[in-house]
Structure formats: C-alpha cells, structure tokens
C-alpha cells in the first residue's frame, strides 16, 4: 500500500528562532495521522530541527543537495553531510531550483543517483509551466522530466522515490490545479511508471500534488484516487494551516 505524505517546504523562510517556534507549535498539534509528515527547513536550521524532532513522527528533510560527495563546490551540501545530521530524505528538482539555479534533467539525474547511493529517500518534483499547459504540451513535458531523470533506475530504487507533481503556474500563485486536473495528471504519471516498470512499482509509488494547497482545498485534492498527499509551500509556514492540511486525510 502506498503512503499518504504531507511535506512542508519552508523554502528560504524562518531563521533559527522562527524554526524553533514553528516546530514547537507543530509538535503541540500533532495527533496520530493517516499521513506521514515531513518538513524541509533551510540548510542552516536542519541540524537543530532534526535534533528537536528526533523522537517525533515528523521527519526533517532537505530542500536540495549537490551530487558530488565533497570537493570544490562553494556553497553546496552533500548527501553524506545530510546523513551525518540525521537527514535522510531530500527534495530534488523543485521548479525554483530548475528555474533560478538552472538545474536540468541531466543534473537532477546525477543528484538522484548520489542520493540513492547514500541510501536517501527522494521527493522528486516536476511540473509544466503555464505556456506548456496552454499549448496542451503538459503531458509531454512531465513525461520527459520523469523519463530523463528517473527511468534509468532499477525497480528496487523506486522504493526510495516519492513523486511530486507541481504545475509551475500553481506554485505560490494562489491558483491551484482543479481536483480533476490533478487527478488526470497523477493518473497519467502512474500509467507511465506502470508502462516502464510494473504494477508493484506503480501502485506503491506515492504521488504528491503541490501548488497552492491550503486547508480550504486540501480535502478535495487529496480525495482523488491517484493523489497521495501534498508538497506544501506557503501554507506550511503556519502550524494551524499545515496541520489542517495534514488532517485533511
Ligand atoms: P505553494 O508552494 O504551496 O506556496 O504554492 C508549493 C511548493 O513550491 O512546493
């Protein structure tokens, strides 16, 4: 059975004090939930967050990492560094990384390999831009993003992959894909994985939706059969709204 997951991507928000406060608010509101919870604080606060949440069922994950193990890559962080502070899941391929930091499918393929070599779990993001959706090219774009970075993997590696469909036009814009648009794309993605691999892989892969998920729309989006959770940006910066989204399951 695939897992339901709600992950909060804090992006470049929250200094150390704000990180501590938000974590303690989240901890005080966590109930037993039918969804796995993850939060992705910024790099400087990962160690503190992973210490604070060591005994909790909220997993602390990273927003990005480099593909190299170490070396002359100023400003970068490696998988082994993340593992050494207790972080073993990483978001890769977020559209902001693709857009502002020129991460393309080939770079992401290397990052995926590095994460897997280090026994890390990956939340792999992809999604089309507005012009792709308008021109009806969205299925092609998504197919290529997945194929180019993930379809070289062995079946076994898919146990460590979570997919996150995030239409770029819905991220931080307040505009959400309709539940039907989300379901249509998620079903397409599961079908792609099924064609390349098998039922076991496609039925067990969690596919999250991201893009302006809020307490008001979470239930409707999550009720789709192929939507297994959400990657939440803005609404994850507030404990009440994040927990309301988690509790939408
Ligand atoms: P948003 O961000 O919820 O603020 O739209 C989602 C994301 O970027 O993962």
mmCIF file of N, CA, C and O in Angstrom, residues 74-159:
data_model
loop_
_atom_site.group_PDB
_atom_site.id
_atom_site.type_symbol
_atom_site.label_atom_id
_atom_site.label_comp_id
_atom_site.label_asym_id
_atom_site.label_seq_id
_atom_site.Cartn_x
_atom_site.Cartn_y
_atom_site.Cartn_z
ATOM 1 N N UNK A 74 31.762 25.483 -3.813
ATOM 2 C CA UNK A 74 31.452 26.507 -2.810
ATOM 3 C C UNK A 74 29.949 26.699 -2.632
ATOM 4 O O UNK A 74 29.228 26.856 -3.615
ATOM 5 N N UNK A 75 29.534 26.638 -1.395
ATOM 6 C CA UNK A 75 28.123 26.890 -1.088
ATOM 7 C C UNK A 75 27.232 25.675 -1.179
ATOM 8 O O UNK A 75 26.024 25.788 -0.958
ATOM 9 N N UNK A 76 27.802 24.542 -1.502
ATOM 10 C CA UNK A 76 26.966 23.347 -1.694
ATOM 11 C C UNK A 76 27.041 22.379 -0.510
ATOM 12 O O UNK A 76 27.931 22.484 0.343
ATOM 13 N N UNK A 77 26.126 21.438 -0.496
ATOM 14 C CA UNK A 77 25.992 20.479 0.610
ATOM 15 C C UNK A 77 25.804 19.084 0.022
ATOM 16 O O UNK A 77 25.060 18.927 -0.949
ATOM 17 N N UNK A 78 26.450 18.088 0.610
ATOM 18 C CA UNK A 78 26.378 16.754 0.015
ATOM 19 C C UNK A 78 25.462 15.813 0.800
ATOM 20 O O UNK A 78 25.072 16.095 1.942
ATOM 21 N N UNK A 79 25.186 14.682 0.178
ATOM 22 C CA UNK A 79 24.345 13.666 0.814
ATOM 23 C C UNK A 79 24.957 13.184 2.125
ATOM 24 O O UNK A 79 24.254 13.027 3.120
ATOM 25 N N UNK A 80 26.283 12.966 2.138
ATOM 26 C CA UNK A 80 26.897 12.463 3.376
ATOM 27 C C UNK A 80 26.779 13.485 4.515
ATOM 28 O O UNK A 80 26.616 13.117 5.668
ATOM 29 N N UNK A 81 26.845 14.760 4.152
ATOM 30 C CA UNK A 81 26.692 15.805 5.185
ATOM 31 C C UNK A 81 25.283 15.762 5.768
ATOM 32 O O UNK A 81 25.092 15.882 6.980
ATOM 33 N N UNK A 82 24.306 15.576 4.891
ATOM 34 C CA UNK A 82 22.909 15.486 5.367
ATOM 35 C C UNK A 82 22.736 14.252 6.248
ATOM 36 O O UNK A 82 22.161 14.324 7.336
ATOM 37 N N UNK A 83 23.267 13.129 5.772
ATOM 38 C CA UNK A 83 23.119 11.890 6.551
ATOM 39 C C UNK A 83 23.772 12.037 7.937
ATOM 40 O O UNK A 83 23.273 11.504 8.923
ATOM 41 N N UNK A 84 24.885 12.771 7.981
ATOM 42 C CA UNK A 84 25.617 12.894 9.252
ATOM 43 C C UNK A 84 24.836 13.673 10.310
ATOM 44 O O UNK A 84 25.163 13.615 11.491
ATOM 45 N N UNK A 85 23.808 14.435 9.890
ATOM 46 C CA UNK A 85 22.995 15.130 10.900
ATOM 47 C C UNK A 85 21.598 14.507 11.001
ATOM 48 O O UNK A 85 20.654 15.115 11.492
ATOM 49 N N UNK A 86 21.462 13.297 10.488
ATOM 50 C CA UNK A 86 20.201 12.577 10.665
ATOM 51 C C UNK A 86 19.143 12.903 9.624
ATOM 52 O O UNK A 86 17.965 12.595 9.813
ATOM 53 N N UNK A 87 19.538 13.513 8.517
ATOM 54 C CA UNK A 87 18.567 13.819 7.452
ATOM 55 C C UNK A 87 18.747 12.805 6.333
ATOM 56 O O UNK A 87 19.825 12.706 5.752
ATOM 57 N N UNK A 88 17.706 12.037 6.044
ATOM 58 C CA UNK A 88 17.890 11.008 5.017
ATOM 59 C C UNK A 88 16.836 11.077 3.913
ATOM 60 O O UNK A 88 16.645 10.118 3.174
ATOM 61 N N UNK A 89 16.198 12.223 3.784
ATOM 62 C CA UNK A 89 15.292 12.457 2.651
ATOM 63 C C UNK A 89 15.599 13.837 2.083
ATOM 64 O O UNK A 89 15.894 14.772 2.839
ATOM 65 N N UNK A 90 15.554 13.945 0.760
ATOM 66 C CA UNK A 90 15.865 15.230 0.125
ATOM 67 C C UNK A 90 14.864 15.527 -0.996
ATOM 68 O O UNK A 90 14.451 14.615 -1.713
ATOM 69 N N UNK A 91 14.477 16.788 -1.091
ATOM 70 C CA UNK A 91 13.658 17.231 -2.228
ATOM 71 C C UNK A 91 14.617 17.502 -3.392
ATOM 72 O O UNK A 91 15.609 18.199 -3.218
ATOM 73 N N UNK A 92 14.333 16.964 -4.542
ATOM 74 C CA UNK A 92 15.149 17.260 -5.727
ATOM 75 C C UNK A 92 14.252 17.721 -6.865
ATOM 76 O O UNK A 92 13.127 17.229 -7.015
ATOM 77 N N UNK A 93 14.747 18.673 -7.643
ATOM 78 C CA UNK A 93 14.028 19.083 -8.851
ATOM 79 C C UNK A 93 12.903 20.067 -8.640
ATOM 80 O O UNK A 93 12.061 20.249 -9.536
ATOM 81 N N UNK A 94 12.885 20.736 -7.483
ATOM 82 C CA UNK A 94 11.833 21.743 -7.292
ATOM 83 C C UNK A 94 11.919 22.768 -8.429
ATOM 84 O O UNK A 94 13.003 23.120 -8.880
ATOM 85 N N UNK A 95 10.778 23.279 -8.857
ATOM 86 C CA UNK A 95 10.775 24.176 -10.020
ATOM 87 C C UNK A 95 11.604 25.439 -9.778
ATOM 88 O O UNK A 95 12.151 26.015 -10.711
ATOM 89 N N UNK A 96 11.708 25.851 -8.510
ATOM 90 C CA UNK A 96 12.540 27.037 -8.239
ATOM 91 C C UNK A 96 14.018 26.714 -8.450
ATOM 92 O O UNK A 96 14.794 27.562 -8.880
ATOM 93 N N UNK A 97 14.420 25.476 -8.150
ATOM 94 C CA UNK A 97 15.789 25.053 -8.439
ATOM 95 C C UNK A 97 15.992 24.956 -9.949
ATOM 96 O O UNK A 97 17.020 25.342 -10.478
ATOM 97 N N UNK A 98 15.009 24.417 -10.633
ATOM 98 C CA UNK A 98 15.139 24.283 -12.089
ATOM 99 C C UNK A 98 15.227 25.666 -12.733
ATOM 100 O O UNK A 98 16.052 25.915 -13.605
ATOM 101 N N UNK A 99 14.362 26.574 -12.274
ATOM 102 C CA UNK A 99 14.251 27.871 -12.923
ATOM 103 C C UNK A 99 15.359 28.843 -12.549
ATOM 104 O O UNK A 99 15.985 29.452 -13.404
ATOM 105 N N UNK A 100 15.630 29.009 -11.237
ATOM 106 C CA UNK A 100 16.583 30.050 -10.817
ATOM 107 C C UNK A 100 18.008 29.536 -10.724
ATOM 108 O O UNK A 100 18.945 30.316 -10.661
ATOM 109 N N UNK A 101 18.196 28.228 -10.645
ATOM 110 C CA UNK A 101 19.544 27.690 -10.459
ATOM 111 C C UNK A 101 19.927 26.719 -11.573
ATOM 112 O O UNK A 101 20.855 25.934 -11.429
ATOM 113 N N UNK A 102 19.160 26.811 -12.659
ATOM 114 C CA UNK A 102 19.489 26.084 -13.891
ATOM 115 C C UNK A 102 19.674 24.584 -13.711
ATOM 116 O O UNK A 102 20.531 23.974 -14.347
ATOM 117 N N UNK A 103 18.924 23.988 -12.824
ATOM 118 C CA UNK A 103 19.033 22.537 -12.674
ATOM 119 C C UNK A 103 18.209 21.863 -13.767
ATOM 120 O O UNK A 103 16.999 22.042 -13.840
ATOM 121 N N UNK A 104 18.894 21.140 -14.629
ATOM 122 C CA UNK A 104 18.168 20.481 -15.718
ATOM 123 C C UNK A 104 18.048 18.979 -15.431
ATOM 124 O O UNK A 104 18.542 18.484 -14.418
ATOM 125 N N UNK A 105 17.406 18.281 -16.349
ATOM 126 C CA UNK A 105 17.154 16.853 -16.137
ATOM 127 C C UNK A 105 18.448 16.067 -15.908
ATOM 128 O O UNK A 105 18.479 15.132 -15.105
ATOM 129 N N UNK A 106 19.519 16.456 -16.620
ATOM 130 C CA UNK A 106 20.777 15.708 -16.509
ATOM 131 C C UNK A 106 21.419 15.921 -15.140
ATOM 132 O O UNK A 106 21.922 14.973 -14.515
ATOM 133 N N UNK A 107 21.397 17.147 -14.650
ATOM 134 C CA UNK A 107 21.939 17.422 -13.305
ATOM 135 C C UNK A 107 21.111 16.672 -12.267
ATOM 136 O O UNK A 107 21.639 16.046 -11.348
ATOM 137 N N UNK A 108 19.805 16.707 -12.464
ATOM 138 C CA UNK A 108 18.923 16.043 -11.487
ATOM 139 C C UNK A 108 19.134 14.538 -11.487
ATOM 140 O O UNK A 108 19.064 13.894 -10.444
ATOM 141 N N UNK A 109 19.418 13.992 -12.651
ATOM 142 C CA UNK A 109 19.712 12.558 -12.728
ATOM 143 C C UNK A 109 20.937 12.228 -11.857
ATOM 144 O O UNK A 109 20.934 11.244 -11.112
ATOM 145 N N UNK A 110 21.951 13.089 -11.922
ATOM 146 C CA UNK A 110 23.147 12.869 -11.099
ATOM 147 C C UNK A 110 22.829 12.994 -9.611
ATOM 148 O O UNK A 110 23.338 12.250 -8.784
ATOM 149 N N UNK A 111 21.981 13.966 -9.294
ATOM 150 C CA UNK A 111 21.600 14.152 -7.882
ATOM 151 C C UNK A 111 20.811 12.946 -7.376
ATOM 152 O O UNK A 111 20.999 12.497 -6.248
ATOM 153 N N UNK A 112 19.922 12.443 -8.219
ATOM 154 C CA UNK A 112 19.135 11.260 -7.845
ATOM 155 C C UNK A 112 20.073 10.094 -7.554
ATOM 156 O O UNK A 112 19.941 9.406 -6.539
ATOM 157 N N UNK A 113 21.051 9.902 -8.430
ATOM 158 C CA UNK A 113 21.995 8.799 -8.229
ATOM 159 C C UNK A 113 22.776 8.963 -6.930
ATOM 160 O O UNK A 113 22.941 8.010 -6.169
ATOM 161 N N UNK A 114 23.230 10.188 -6.677
ATOM 162 C CA UNK A 114 24.012 10.435 -5.453
ATOM 163 C C UNK A 114 23.163 10.176 -4.209
ATOM 164 O O UNK A 114 23.635 9.574 -3.240
ATOM 165 N N UNK A 115 21.930 10.595 -4.239
ATOM 166 C CA UNK A 115 21.047 10.382 -3.081
ATOM 167 C C UNK A 115 20.840 8.884 -2.861
ATOM 168 O O UNK A 115 20.946 8.384 -1.735
ATOM 169 N N UNK A 116 20.582 8.160 -3.925
ATOM 170 C CA UNK A 116 20.330 6.717 -3.783
ATOM 171 C C UNK A 116 21.577 5.976 -3.314
ATOM 172 O O UNK A 116 21.487 5.069 -2.486
ATOM 173 N N UNK A 117 22.735 6.380 -3.831
ATOM 174 C CA UNK A 117 23.982 5.736 -3.374
ATOM 175 C C UNK A 117 24.168 5.909 -1.874
ATOM 176 O O UNK A 117 24.814 5.106 -1.221
ATOM 177 N N UNK A 118 23.617 6.979 -1.353
ATOM 178 C CA UNK A 118 23.728 7.240 0.083
ATOM 179 C C UNK A 118 22.494 6.796 0.865
ATOM 180 O O UNK A 118 22.253 7.258 1.972
ATOM 181 N N UNK A 119 21.722 5.910 0.240
ATOM 182 C CA UNK A 119 20.512 5.375 0.886
ATOM 183 C C UNK A 119 19.550 6.452 1.355
ATOM 184 O O UNK A 119 18.990 6.367 2.439
ATOM 185 N N UNK A 120 19.396 7.472 0.544
ATOM 186 C CA UNK A 120 18.437 8.523 0.903
ATOM 187 C C UNK A 120 17.142 8.340 0.137
ATOM 188 O O UNK A 120 17.108 7.762 -0.942
ATOM 189 N N UNK A 121 16.092 8.862 0.721
ATOM 190 C CA UNK A 121 14.806 8.895 0.038
ATOM 191 C C UNK A 121 14.712 10.234 -0.701
ATOM 192 O O UNK A 121 15.252 11.242 -0.244
ATOM 193 N N UNK A 122 14.014 10.242 -1.822
ATOM 194 C CA UNK A 122 13.946 11.443 -2.668
ATOM 195 C C UNK A 122 12.492 11.853 -2.881
ATOM 196 O O UNK A 122 11.659 11.007 -3.230
ATOM 197 N N UNK A 123 12.207 13.130 -2.684
ATOM 198 C CA UNK A 123 10.920 13.680 -3.127
ATOM 199 C C UNK A 123 11.234 14.389 -4.440
ATOM 200 O O UNK A 123 11.844 15.466 -4.444
ATOM 201 N N UNK A 124 10.886 13.756 -5.547
ATOM 202 C CA UNK A 124 11.298 14.259 -6.853
ATOM 203 C C UNK A 124 10.182 15.110 -7.474
ATOM 204 O O UNK A 124 9.086 14.621 -7.750
ATOM 205 N N UNK A 125 10.494 16.399 -7.702
ATOM 206 C CA UNK A 125 9.475 17.350 -8.201
ATOM 207 C C UNK A 125 9.602 17.590 -9.704
ATOM 208 O O UNK A 125 10.711 17.597 -10.252
ATOM 209 N N UNK A 126 8.487 17.848 -10.302
ATOM 210 C CA UNK A 126 8.430 18.163 -11.739
ATOM 211 C C UNK A 126 7.084 18.815 -11.987
ATOM 212 O O UNK A 126 6.186 18.754 -11.139
ATOM 213 N N UNK A 127 6.947 19.426 -13.159
ATOM 214 C CA UNK A 127 5.663 20.050 -13.478
ATOM 215 C C UNK A 127 5.830 21.024 -14.625
ATOM 216 O O UNK A 127 6.936 21.526 -14.867
ATOM 217 N N UNK A 128 4.736 21.266 -15.315
ATOM 218 C CA UNK A 128 4.806 22.116 -16.505
ATOM 219 C C UNK A 128 4.602 23.587 -16.183
ATOM 220 O O UNK A 128 4.013 23.932 -15.170
ATOM 221 N N UNK A 129 5.085 24.437 -17.091
ATOM 222 C CA UNK A 129 4.855 25.875 -16.967
ATOM 223 C C UNK A 129 3.508 26.221 -17.597
ATOM 224 O O UNK A 129 2.925 25.402 -18.325
ATOM 225 N N UNK A 130 3.086 27.466 -17.359
ATOM 226 C CA UNK A 130 1.778 27.882 -17.865
ATOM 227 C C UNK A 130 1.688 27.748 -19.394
ATOM 228 O O UNK A 130 0.695 27.258 -19.926
ATOM 229 N N UNK A 131 2.776 28.137 -20.079
ATOM 230 C CA UNK A 131 2.709 28.075 -21.550
ATOM 231 C C UNK A 131 2.574 26.635 -22.051
ATOM 232 O O UNK A 131 1.948 26.381 -23.081
ATOM 233 N N UNK A 132 3.160 25.687 -21.300
ATOM 234 C CA UNK A 132 3.029 24.272 -21.691
ATOM 235 C C UNK A 132 1.588 23.808 -21.521
ATOM 236 O O UNK A 132 1.050 23.071 -22.340
ATOM 237 N N UNK A 133 0.979 24.236 -20.443
ATOM 238 C CA UNK A 133 -0.421 23.844 -20.178
ATOM 239 C C UNK A 133 -1.312 24.462 -21.258
ATOM 240 O O UNK A 133 -2.167 23.801 -21.828
ATOM 241 N N UNK A 134 -1.054 25.765 -21.559
ATOM 242 C CA UNK A 134 -1.902 26.454 -22.551
ATOM 243 C C UNK A 134 -1.779 25.827 -23.928
ATOM 244 O O UNK A 134 -2.736 25.776 -24.688
ATOM 245 N N UNK A 135 -0.572 25.361 -24.260
ATOM 246 C CA UNK A 135 -0.390 24.778 -25.591
ATOM 247 C C UNK A 135 -0.693 23.280 -25.613
ATOM 248 O O UNK A 135 -0.482 22.613 -26.623
ATOM 249 N N UNK A 136 -1.157 22.753 -24.493
ATOM 250 C CA UNK A 136 -1.527 21.334 -24.445
ATOM 251 C C UNK A 136 -0.333 20.408 -24.401
ATOM 252 O O UNK A 136 -0.433 19.211 -24.676
ATOM 253 N N UNK A 137 0.831 20.967 -24.045
ATOM 254 C CA UNK A 137 2.068 20.187 -24.063
ATOM 255 C C UNK A 137 2.427 19.632 -22.678
ATOM 256 O O UNK A 137 3.505 19.080 -22.478
ATOM 257 N N UNK A 138 1.509 19.777 -21.709
ATOM 258 C CA UNK A 138 1.859 19.463 -20.306
ATOM 259 C C UNK A 138 2.195 17.998 -20.076
ATOM 260 O O UNK A 138 3.094 17.675 -19.307
ATOM 261 N N UNK A 139 1.502 17.095 -20.752
ATOM 262 C CA UNK A 139 1.804 15.666 -20.532
ATOM 263 C C UNK A 139 3.207 15.330 -21.043
ATOM 264 O O UNK A 139 3.950 14.612 -20.398
ATOM 265 N N UNK A 140 3.550 15.911 -22.211
ATOM 266 C CA UNK A 140 4.886 15.692 -22.781
ATOM 267 C C UNK A 140 5.991 16.181 -21.871
ATOM 268 O O UNK A 140 7.008 15.503 -21.680
ATOM 269 N N UNK A 141 5.798 17.393 -21.358
ATOM 270 C CA UNK A 141 6.824 17.999 -20.502
ATOM 271 C C UNK A 141 7.054 17.135 -19.267
ATOM 272 O O UNK A 141 8.185 16.798 -18.912
ATOM 273 N N UNK A 142 5.967 16.751 -18.621
ATOM 274 C CA UNK A 142 6.062 15.949 -17.405
ATOM 275 C C UNK A 142 6.690 14.584 -17.713
ATOM 276 O O UNK A 142 7.568 14.097 -16.992
ATOM 277 N N UNK A 143 6.265 13.992 -18.803
ATOM 278 C CA UNK A 143 6.817 12.684 -19.192
ATOM 279 C C UNK A 143 8.339 12.771 -19.360
ATOM 280 O O UNK A 143 9.079 11.931 -18.856
ATOM 281 N N UNK A 144 8.790 13.828 -20.052
ATOM 282 C CA UNK A 144 10.234 13.962 -20.271
ATOM 283 C C UNK A 144 10.994 14.212 -18.982
ATOM 284 O O UNK A 144 12.079 13.655 -18.768
ATOM 285 N N UNK A 145 10.434 15.028 -18.106
ATOM 286 C CA UNK A 145 11.127 15.306 -16.843
ATOM 287 C C UNK A 145 11.317 14.008 -16.044
ATOM 288 O O UNK A 145 12.379 13.764 -15.477
ATOM 289 N N UNK A 146 10.282 13.190 -16.018
ATOM 290 C CA UNK A 146 10.369 11.930 -15.259
ATOM 291 C C UNK A 146 11.318 10.951 -15.955
ATOM 292 O O UNK A 146 12.214 10.377 -15.334
ATOM 293 N N UNK A 147 11.114 10.787 -17.257
ATOM 294 C CA UNK A 147 11.950 9.826 -18.005
ATOM 295 C C UNK A 147 13.421 10.180 -17.917
ATOM 296 O O UNK A 147 14.273 9.323 -17.670
ATOM 297 N N UNK A 148 13.738 11.463 -18.157
ATOM 298 C CA UNK A 148 15.143 11.860 -18.263
ATOM 299 C C UNK A 148 15.922 11.743 -16.950
ATOM 300 O O UNK A 148 17.136 11.585 -16.965
ATOM 301 N N UNK A 149 15.232 11.851 -15.840
ATOM 302 C CA UNK A 149 15.968 11.806 -14.574
ATOM 303 C C UNK A 149 15.765 10.519 -13.782
ATOM 304 O O UNK A 149 16.556 10.218 -12.888
ATOM 305 N N UNK A 150 14.718 9.767 -14.105
ATOM 306 C CA UNK A 150 14.392 8.616 -13.241
ATOM 307 C C UNK A 150 14.282 7.260 -13.941
ATOM 308 O O UNK A 150 14.366 6.225 -13.280
ATOM 309 N N UNK A 151 14.061 7.265 -15.254
ATOM 310 C CA UNK A 151 13.744 5.979 -15.892
ATOM 311 C C UNK A 151 14.961 5.088 -16.171
ATOM 312 O O UNK A 151 14.827 4.012 -16.722
ATOM 313 N N UNK A 152 16.146 5.532 -15.737
ATOM 314 C CA UNK A 152 17.305 4.645 -15.830
ATOM 315 C C UNK A 152 17.410 3.792 -14.563
ATOM 316 O O UNK A 152 18.248 2.905 -14.473
ATOM 317 N N UNK A 153 16.561 4.085 -13.569
ATOM 318 C CA UNK A 153 16.701 3.416 -12.268
ATOM 319 C C UNK A 153 16.205 1.978 -12.300
ATOM 320 O O UNK A 153 15.282 1.639 -13.040
ATOM 321 N N UNK A 154 16.824 1.145 -11.463
ATOM 322 C CA UNK A 154 16.359 -0.230 -11.264
ATOM 323 C C UNK A 154 15.047 -0.190 -10.493
ATOM 324 O O UNK A 154 14.805 0.742 -9.723
ATOM 325 N N UNK A 155 14.258 -1.212 -10.664
ATOM 326 C CA UNK A 155 12.976 -1.317 -9.953
ATOM 327 C C UNK A 155 13.146 -1.085 -8.451
ATOM 328 O O UNK A 155 12.385 -0.352 -7.826
ATOM 329 N N UNK A 156 14.171 -1.693 -7.893
ATOM 330 C CA UNK A 156 14.424 -1.629 -6.445
ATOM 331 C C UNK A 156 14.533 -0.181 -5.934
ATOM 332 O O UNK A 156 14.030 0.151 -4.855
ATOM 333 N N UNK A 157 15.143 0.676 -6.744
ATOM 334 C CA UNK A 157 15.365 2.067 -6.322
ATOM 335 C C UNK A 157 14.054 2.837 -6.129
ATOM 336 O O UNK A 157 14.004 3.816 -5.390
ATOM 337 N N UNK A 158 13.003 2.394 -6.791
ATOM 338 C CA UNK A 158 11.733 3.123 -6.714
ATOM 339 C C UNK A 158 11.110 3.086 -5.322
ATOM 340 O O UNK A 158 10.236 3.886 -5.006
ATOM 341 N N UNK A 159 11.600 2.179 -4.483
ATOM 342 C CA UNK A 159 11.132 2.177 -3.088
ATOM 343 C C UNK A 159 11.563 3.446 -2.373
ATOM 344 O O UNK A 159 11.007 3.800 -1.342
#
